[in-house]
PDB file of C-alpha atoms in Angstrom:
ATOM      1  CA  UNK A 267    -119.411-110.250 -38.156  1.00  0.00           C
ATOM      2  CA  UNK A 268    -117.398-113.398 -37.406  1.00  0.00           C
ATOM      3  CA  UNK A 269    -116.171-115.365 -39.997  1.00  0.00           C
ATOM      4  CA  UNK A 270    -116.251-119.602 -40.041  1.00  0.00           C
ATOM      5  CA  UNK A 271    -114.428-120.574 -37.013  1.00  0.00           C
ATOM      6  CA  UNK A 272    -112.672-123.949 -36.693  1.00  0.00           C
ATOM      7  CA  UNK A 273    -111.361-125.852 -33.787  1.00  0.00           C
ATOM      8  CA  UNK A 274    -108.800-127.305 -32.839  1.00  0.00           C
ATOM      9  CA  UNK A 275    -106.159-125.048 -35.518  1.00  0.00           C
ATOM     10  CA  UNK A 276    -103.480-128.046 -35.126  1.00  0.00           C
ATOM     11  CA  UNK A 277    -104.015-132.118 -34.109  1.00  0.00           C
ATOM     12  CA  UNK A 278    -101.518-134.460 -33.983  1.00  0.00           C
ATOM     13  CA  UNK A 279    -102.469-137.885 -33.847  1.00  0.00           C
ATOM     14  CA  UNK A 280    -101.659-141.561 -34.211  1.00  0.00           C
ATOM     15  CA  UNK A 281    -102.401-144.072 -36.860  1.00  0.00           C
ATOM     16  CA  UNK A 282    -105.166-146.057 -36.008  1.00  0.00           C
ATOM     17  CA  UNK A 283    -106.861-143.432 -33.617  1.00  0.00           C
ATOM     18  CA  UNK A 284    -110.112-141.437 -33.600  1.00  0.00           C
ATOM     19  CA  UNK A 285    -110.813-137.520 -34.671  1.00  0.00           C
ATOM     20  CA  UNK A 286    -113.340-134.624 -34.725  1.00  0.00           C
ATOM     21  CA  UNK A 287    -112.666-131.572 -36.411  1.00  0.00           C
ATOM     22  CA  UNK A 288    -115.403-128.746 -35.769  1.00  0.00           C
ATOM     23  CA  UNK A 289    -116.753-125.885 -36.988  1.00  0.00           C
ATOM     24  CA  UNK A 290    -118.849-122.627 -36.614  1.00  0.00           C
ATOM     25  CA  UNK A 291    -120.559-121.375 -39.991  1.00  0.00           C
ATOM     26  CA  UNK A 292    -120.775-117.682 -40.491  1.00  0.00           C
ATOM     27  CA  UNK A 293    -124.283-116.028 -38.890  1.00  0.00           C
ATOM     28  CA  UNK A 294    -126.958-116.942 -41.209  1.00  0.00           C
ATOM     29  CA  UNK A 295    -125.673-119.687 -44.003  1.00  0.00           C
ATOM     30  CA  UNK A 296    -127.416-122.934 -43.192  1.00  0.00           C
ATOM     31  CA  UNK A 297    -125.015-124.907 -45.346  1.00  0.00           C
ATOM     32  CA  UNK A 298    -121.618-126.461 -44.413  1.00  0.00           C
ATOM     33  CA  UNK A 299    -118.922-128.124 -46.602  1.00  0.00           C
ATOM     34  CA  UNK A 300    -115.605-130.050 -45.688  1.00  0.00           C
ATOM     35  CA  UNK A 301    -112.863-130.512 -47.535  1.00  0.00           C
ATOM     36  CA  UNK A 302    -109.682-131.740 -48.154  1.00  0.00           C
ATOM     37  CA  UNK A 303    -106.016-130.238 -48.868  1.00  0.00           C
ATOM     38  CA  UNK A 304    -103.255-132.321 -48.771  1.00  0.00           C
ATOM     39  CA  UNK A 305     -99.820-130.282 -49.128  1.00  0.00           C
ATOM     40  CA  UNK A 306     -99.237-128.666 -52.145  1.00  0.00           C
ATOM     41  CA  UNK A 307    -102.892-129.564 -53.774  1.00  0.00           C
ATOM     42  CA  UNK A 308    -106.241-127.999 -54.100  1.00  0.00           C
ATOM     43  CA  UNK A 309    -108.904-128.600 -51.941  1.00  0.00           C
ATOM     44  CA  UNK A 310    -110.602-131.702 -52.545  1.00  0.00           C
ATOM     45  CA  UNK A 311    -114.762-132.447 -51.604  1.00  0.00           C
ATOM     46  CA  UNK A 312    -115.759-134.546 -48.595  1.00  0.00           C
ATOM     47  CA  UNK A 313    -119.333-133.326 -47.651  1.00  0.00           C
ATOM     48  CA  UNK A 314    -121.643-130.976 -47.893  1.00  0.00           C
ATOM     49  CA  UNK A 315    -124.930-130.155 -45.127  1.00  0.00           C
ATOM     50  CA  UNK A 316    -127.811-128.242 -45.164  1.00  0.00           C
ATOM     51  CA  UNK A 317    -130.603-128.193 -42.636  1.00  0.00           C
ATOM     52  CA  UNK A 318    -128.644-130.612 -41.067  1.00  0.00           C
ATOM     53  CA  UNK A 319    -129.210-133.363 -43.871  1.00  0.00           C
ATOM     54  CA  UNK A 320    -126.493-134.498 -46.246  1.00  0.00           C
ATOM     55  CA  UNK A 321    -126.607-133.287 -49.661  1.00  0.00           C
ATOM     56  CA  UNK A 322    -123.330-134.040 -50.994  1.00  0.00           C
ATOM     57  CA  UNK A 323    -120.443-136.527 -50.748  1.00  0.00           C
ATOM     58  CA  UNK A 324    -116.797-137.290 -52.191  1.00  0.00           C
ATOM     59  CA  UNK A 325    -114.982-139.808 -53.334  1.00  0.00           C
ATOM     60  CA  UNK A 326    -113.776-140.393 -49.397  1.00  0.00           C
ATOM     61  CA  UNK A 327    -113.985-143.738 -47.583  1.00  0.00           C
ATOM     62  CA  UNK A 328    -116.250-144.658 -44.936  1.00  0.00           C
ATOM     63  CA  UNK A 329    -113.978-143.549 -42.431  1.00  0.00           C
ATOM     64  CA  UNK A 330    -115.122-140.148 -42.642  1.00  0.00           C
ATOM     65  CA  UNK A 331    -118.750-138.671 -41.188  1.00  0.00           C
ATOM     66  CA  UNK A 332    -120.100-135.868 -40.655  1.00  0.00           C
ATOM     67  CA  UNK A 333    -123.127-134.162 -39.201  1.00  0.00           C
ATOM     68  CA  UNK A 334    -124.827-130.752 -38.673  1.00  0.00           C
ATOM     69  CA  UNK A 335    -126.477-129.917 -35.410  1.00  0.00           C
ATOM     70  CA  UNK A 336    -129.613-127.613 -35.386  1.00  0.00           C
ATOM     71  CA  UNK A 337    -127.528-124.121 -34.733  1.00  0.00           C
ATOM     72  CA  UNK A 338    -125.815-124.987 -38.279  1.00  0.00           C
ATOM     73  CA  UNK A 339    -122.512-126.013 -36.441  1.00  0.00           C
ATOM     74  CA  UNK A 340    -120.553-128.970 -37.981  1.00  0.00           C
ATOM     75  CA  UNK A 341    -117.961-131.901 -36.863  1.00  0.00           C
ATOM     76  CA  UNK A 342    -116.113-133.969 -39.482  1.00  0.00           C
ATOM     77  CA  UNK A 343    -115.226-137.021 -37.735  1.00  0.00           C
ATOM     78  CA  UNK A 344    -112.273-139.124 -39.139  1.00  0.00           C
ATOM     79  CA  UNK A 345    -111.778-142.618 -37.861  1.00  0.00           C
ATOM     80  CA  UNK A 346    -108.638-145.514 -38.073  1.00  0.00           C
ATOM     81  CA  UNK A 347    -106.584-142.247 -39.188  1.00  0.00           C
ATOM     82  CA  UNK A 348    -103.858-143.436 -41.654  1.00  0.00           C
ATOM     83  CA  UNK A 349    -100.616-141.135 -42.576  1.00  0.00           C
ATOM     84  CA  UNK A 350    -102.324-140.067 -45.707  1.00  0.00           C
ATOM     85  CA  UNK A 351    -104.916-138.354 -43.562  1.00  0.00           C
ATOM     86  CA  UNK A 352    -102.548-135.701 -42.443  1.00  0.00           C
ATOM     87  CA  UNK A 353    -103.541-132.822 -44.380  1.00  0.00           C
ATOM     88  CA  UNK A 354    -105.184-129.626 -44.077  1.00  0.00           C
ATOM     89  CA  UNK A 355    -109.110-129.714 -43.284  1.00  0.00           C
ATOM     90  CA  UNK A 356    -111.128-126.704 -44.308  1.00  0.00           C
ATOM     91  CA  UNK A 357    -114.778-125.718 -43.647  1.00  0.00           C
ATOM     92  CA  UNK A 358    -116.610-123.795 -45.759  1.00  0.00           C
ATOM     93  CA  UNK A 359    -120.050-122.174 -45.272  1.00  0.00           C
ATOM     94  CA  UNK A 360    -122.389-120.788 -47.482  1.00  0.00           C
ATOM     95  CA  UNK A 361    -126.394-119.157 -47.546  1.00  0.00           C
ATOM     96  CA  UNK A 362    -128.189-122.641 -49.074  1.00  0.00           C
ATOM     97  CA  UNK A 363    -126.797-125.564 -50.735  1.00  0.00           C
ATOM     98  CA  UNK A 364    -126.768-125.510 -54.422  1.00  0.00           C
ATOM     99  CA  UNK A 365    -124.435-122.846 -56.160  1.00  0.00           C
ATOM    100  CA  UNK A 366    -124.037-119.935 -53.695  1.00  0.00           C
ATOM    101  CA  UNK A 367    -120.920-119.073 -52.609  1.00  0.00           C
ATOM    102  CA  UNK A 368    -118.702-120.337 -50.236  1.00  0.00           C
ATOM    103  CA  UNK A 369    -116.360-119.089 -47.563  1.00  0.00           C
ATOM    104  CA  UNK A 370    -113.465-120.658 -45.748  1.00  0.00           C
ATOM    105  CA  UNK A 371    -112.399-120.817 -42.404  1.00  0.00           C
ATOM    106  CA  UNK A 372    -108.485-120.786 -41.632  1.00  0.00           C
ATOM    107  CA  UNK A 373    -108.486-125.198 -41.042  1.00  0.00           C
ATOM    108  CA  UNK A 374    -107.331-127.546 -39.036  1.00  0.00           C
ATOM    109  CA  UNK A 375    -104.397-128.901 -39.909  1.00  0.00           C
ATOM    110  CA  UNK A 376    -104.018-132.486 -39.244  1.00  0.00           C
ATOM    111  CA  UNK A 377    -101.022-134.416 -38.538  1.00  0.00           C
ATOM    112  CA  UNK A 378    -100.784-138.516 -38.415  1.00  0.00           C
ATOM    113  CA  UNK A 379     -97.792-139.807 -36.861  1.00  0.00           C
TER     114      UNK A 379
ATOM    115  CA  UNK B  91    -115.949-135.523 -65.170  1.00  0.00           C
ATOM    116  CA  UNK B  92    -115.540-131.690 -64.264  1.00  0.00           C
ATOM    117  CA  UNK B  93    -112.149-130.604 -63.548  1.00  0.00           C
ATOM    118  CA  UNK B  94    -110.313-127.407 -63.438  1.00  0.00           C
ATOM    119  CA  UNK B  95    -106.574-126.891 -64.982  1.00  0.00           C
ATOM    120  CA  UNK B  96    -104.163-123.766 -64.045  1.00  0.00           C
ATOM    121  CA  UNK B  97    -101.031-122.931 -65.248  1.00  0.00           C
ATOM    122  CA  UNK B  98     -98.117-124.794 -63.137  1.00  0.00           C
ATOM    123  CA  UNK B  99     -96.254-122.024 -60.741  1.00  0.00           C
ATOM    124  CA  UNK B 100     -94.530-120.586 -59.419  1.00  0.00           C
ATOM    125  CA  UNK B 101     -95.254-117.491 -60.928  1.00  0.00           C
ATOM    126  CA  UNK B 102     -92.322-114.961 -59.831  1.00  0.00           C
ATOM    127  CA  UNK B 103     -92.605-111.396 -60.829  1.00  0.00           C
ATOM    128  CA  UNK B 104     -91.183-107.840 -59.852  1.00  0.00           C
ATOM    129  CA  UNK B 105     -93.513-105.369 -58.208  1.00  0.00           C
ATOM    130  CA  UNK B 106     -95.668-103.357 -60.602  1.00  0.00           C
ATOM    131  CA  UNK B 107     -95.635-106.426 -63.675  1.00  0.00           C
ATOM    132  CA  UNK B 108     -98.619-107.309 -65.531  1.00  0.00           C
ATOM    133  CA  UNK B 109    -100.031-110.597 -64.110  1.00  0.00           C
ATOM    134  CA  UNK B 110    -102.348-113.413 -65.585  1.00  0.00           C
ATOM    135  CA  UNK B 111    -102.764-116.685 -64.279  1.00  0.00           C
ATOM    136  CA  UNK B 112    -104.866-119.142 -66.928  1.00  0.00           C
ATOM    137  CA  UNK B 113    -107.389-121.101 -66.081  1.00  0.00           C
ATOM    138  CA  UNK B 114    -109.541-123.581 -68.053  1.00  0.00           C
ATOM    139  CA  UNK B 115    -112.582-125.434 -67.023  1.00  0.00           C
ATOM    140  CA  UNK B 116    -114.006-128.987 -68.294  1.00  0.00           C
ATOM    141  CA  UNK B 117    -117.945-129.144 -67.376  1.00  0.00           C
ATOM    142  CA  UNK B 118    -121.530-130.174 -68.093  1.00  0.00           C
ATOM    143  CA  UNK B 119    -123.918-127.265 -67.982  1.00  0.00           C
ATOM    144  CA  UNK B 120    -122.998-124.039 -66.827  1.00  0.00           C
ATOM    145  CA  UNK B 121    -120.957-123.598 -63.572  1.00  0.00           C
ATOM    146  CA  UNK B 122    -119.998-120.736 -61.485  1.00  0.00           C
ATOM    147  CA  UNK B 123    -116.390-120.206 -61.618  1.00  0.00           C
ATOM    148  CA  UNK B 124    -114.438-118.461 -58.670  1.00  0.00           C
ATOM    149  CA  UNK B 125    -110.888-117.578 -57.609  1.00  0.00           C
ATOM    150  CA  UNK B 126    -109.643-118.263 -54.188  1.00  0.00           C
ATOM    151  CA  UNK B 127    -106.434-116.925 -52.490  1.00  0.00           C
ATOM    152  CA  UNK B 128    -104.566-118.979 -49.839  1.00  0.00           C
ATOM    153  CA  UNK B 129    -101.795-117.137 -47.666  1.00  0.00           C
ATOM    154  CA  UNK B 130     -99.565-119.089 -45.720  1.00  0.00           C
ATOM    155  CA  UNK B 131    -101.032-120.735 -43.226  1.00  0.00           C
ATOM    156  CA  UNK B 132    -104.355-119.409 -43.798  1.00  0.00           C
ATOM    157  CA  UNK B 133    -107.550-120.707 -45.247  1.00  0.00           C
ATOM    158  CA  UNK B 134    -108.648-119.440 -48.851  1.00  0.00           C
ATOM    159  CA  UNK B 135    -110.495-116.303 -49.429  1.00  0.00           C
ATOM    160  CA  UNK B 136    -112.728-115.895 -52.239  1.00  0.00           C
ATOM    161  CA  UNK B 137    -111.343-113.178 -54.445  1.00  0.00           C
ATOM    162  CA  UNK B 138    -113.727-112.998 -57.185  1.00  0.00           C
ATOM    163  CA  UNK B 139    -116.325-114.955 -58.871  1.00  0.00           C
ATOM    164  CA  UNK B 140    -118.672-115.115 -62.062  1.00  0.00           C
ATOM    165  CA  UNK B 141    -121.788-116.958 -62.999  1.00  0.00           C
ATOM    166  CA  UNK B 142    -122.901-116.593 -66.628  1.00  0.00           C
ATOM    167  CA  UNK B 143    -120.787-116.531 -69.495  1.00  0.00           C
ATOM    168  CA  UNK B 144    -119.053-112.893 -70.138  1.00  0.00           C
ATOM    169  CA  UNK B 145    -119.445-112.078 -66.550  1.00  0.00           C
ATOM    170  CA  UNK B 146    -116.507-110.428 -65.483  1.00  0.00           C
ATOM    171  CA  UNK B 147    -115.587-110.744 -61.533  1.00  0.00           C
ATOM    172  CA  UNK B 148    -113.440-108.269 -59.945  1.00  0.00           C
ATOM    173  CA  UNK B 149    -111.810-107.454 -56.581  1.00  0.00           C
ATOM    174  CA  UNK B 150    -108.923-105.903 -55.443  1.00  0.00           C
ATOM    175  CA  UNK B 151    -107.361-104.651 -58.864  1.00  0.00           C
ATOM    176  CA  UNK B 152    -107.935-108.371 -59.923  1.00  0.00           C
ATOM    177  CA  UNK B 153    -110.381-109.635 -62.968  1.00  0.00           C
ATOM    178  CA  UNK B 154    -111.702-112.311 -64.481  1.00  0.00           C
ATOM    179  CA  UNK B 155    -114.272-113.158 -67.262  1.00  0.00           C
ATOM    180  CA  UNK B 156    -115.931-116.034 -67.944  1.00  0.00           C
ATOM    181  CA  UNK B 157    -115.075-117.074 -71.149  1.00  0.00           C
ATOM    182  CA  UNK B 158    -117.706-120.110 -72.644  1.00  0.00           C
ATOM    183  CA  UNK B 159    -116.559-120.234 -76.511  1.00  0.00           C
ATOM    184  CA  UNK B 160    -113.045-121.314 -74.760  1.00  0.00           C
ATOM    185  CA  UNK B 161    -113.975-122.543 -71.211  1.00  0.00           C
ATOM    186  CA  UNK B 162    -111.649-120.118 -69.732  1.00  0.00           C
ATOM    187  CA  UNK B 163    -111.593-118.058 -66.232  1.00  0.00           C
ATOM    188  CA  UNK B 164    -108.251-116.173 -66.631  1.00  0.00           C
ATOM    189  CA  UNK B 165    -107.087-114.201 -63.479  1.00  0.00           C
ATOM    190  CA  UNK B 166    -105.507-110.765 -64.248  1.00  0.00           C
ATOM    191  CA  UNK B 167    -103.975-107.428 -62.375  1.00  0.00           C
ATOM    192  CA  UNK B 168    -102.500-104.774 -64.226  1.00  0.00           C
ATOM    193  CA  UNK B 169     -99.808-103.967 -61.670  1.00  0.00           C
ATOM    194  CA  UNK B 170     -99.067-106.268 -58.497  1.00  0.00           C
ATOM    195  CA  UNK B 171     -97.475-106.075 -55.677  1.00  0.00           C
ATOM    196  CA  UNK B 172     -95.445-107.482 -53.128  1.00  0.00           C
ATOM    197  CA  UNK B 173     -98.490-108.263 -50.318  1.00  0.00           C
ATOM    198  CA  UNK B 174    -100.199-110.122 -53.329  1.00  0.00           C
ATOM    199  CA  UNK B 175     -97.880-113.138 -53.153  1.00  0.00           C
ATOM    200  CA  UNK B 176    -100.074-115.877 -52.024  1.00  0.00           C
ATOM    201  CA  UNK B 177    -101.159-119.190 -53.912  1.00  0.00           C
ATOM    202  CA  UNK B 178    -104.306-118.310 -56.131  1.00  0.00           C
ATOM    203  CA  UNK B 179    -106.742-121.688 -57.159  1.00  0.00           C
ATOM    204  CA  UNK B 180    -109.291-121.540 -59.907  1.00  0.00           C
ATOM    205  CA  UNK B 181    -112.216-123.421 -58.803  1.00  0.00           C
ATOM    206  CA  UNK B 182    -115.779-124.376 -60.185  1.00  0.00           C
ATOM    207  CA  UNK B 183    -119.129-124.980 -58.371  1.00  0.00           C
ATOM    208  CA  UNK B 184    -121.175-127.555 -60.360  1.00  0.00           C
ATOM    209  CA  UNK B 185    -124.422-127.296 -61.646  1.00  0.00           C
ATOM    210  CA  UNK B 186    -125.870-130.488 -62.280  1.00  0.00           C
ATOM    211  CA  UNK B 187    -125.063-132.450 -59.017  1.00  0.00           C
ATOM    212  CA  UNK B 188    -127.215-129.234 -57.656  1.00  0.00           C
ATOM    213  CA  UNK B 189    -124.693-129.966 -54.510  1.00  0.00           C
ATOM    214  CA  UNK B 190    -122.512-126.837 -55.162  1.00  0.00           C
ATOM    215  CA  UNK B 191    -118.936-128.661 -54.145  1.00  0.00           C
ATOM    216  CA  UNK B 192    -116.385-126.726 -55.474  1.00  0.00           C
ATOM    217  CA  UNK B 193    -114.051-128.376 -57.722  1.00  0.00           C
ATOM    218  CA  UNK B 194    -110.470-126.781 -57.503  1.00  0.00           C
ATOM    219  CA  UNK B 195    -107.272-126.575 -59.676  1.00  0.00           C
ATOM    220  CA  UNK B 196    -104.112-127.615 -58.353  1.00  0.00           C
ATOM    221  CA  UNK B 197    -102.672-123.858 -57.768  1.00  0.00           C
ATOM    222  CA  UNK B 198    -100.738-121.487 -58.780  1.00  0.00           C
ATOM    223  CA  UNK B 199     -98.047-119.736 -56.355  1.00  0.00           C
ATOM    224  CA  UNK B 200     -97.280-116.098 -57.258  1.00  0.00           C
ATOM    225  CA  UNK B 201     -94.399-114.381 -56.145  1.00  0.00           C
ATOM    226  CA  UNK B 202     -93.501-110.730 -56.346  1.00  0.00           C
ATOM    227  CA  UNK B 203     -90.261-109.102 -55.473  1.00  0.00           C
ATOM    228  CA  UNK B 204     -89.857-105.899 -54.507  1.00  0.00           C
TER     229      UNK B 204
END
């Protein structure tokens, strides 16, 4: 079975412009997460979705939405990117929401210039 | 609020060694605690997990047990090798915000030499 797939694997953009990340949850899990790793950090919580509602949210500025479309696929969008955007962005899916485990894709790694 | 602390890398060790790699947990509740691997330029893979206290998770020659009395999830392999060089992250789901997110460590980088 295919694991989470995520597209495009490397951006570069400019400050002040517009982004959507996407990705493809594994066959089955009905939940999607995004998150955040900047260099050299752990990943940090921007959302989580599940039957295409929002169940969870970090400490991340308005800038950044989300959504879940009915075949559990996911876009992050990211918008007036600033340099301390570039980072790493990882999906993860999982079965539900709640405490079930969670598996990555390989990210998107993001780069402001 | 729930955070997760790890032992500051890099961890560099000849092929074979004994290997731990601490990990200690602040939470409400009870959480599920999990280790991730991240090779370069990849995403992270879940390597093991545990959900109760004195669960022990497993994988790959790896363990870990979940440890309430001193909120530790300490990653162990008796004998390592070269292709497990990577950087490994603690990381806990939480309970109460019934959300899941995972909350990770900062990471630890492991290398072994041949």
């Amino acid at each position: 079975d295919a694991g989470v797939t995520q597209s495009p694997t490397h951006l570069i953009k400019t400050r002040g412009q517009h982004v959507t990340l996407r990705c493809s949850p594994i066959s089955g899990h009905k939940s999607v997460s995004w998150y955040q790793q900047v260099l050299g950090q752990g990943p940090q919580f921007i959302f989580q979705y599940y039957e295409k509602e929002e169940r969870g949210r970090g400490n991340f500025p308005d800038r950044f939405s989300a959504r879940q479309f009915p075949n559990y696929s996911s876009e992050l969008n990211v918008n007036a990117l600033l340099l301390g955007d570039s980072a790493l962005y990882l999906c993860a899916s999982s079965l539900k929401w709640g405490g079930y485990e969670q598996y990555f894709g390989p990210g998107t790694r993001l780069t402001v210039t | 609020g729930n955070s997760v602390t790890q032992m500051e890398g890099p961890v560099t060790l000849s092929e074979e060694a004994f290997l731990t790699i601490n990990c200690t947990y602040t939470a409400t509740g009870y959480p599920s605690l999990f280790w991730y691997v991240q090779y370069p330029g990849e995403g992270l893979q879940l390597l093991l997990k545990a959900t109760k206290a004195d669960d022990k998770g497993s994988n790959k020659g790896f363990e870990a047990t979940y440890r309430k009395e001193t909120t530790s999830f300490h990653l162990e392999k008796g004998s390592v090798q070269v292709s497990d060089s990577a950087v490994y992250f603690c990381a806990l789901s939480e309970s109460s915000s019934n959300t899941g997110k995972l909350i990770f460590g900062q990471g630890t980088t492991l290398q072994v030499k041949p």
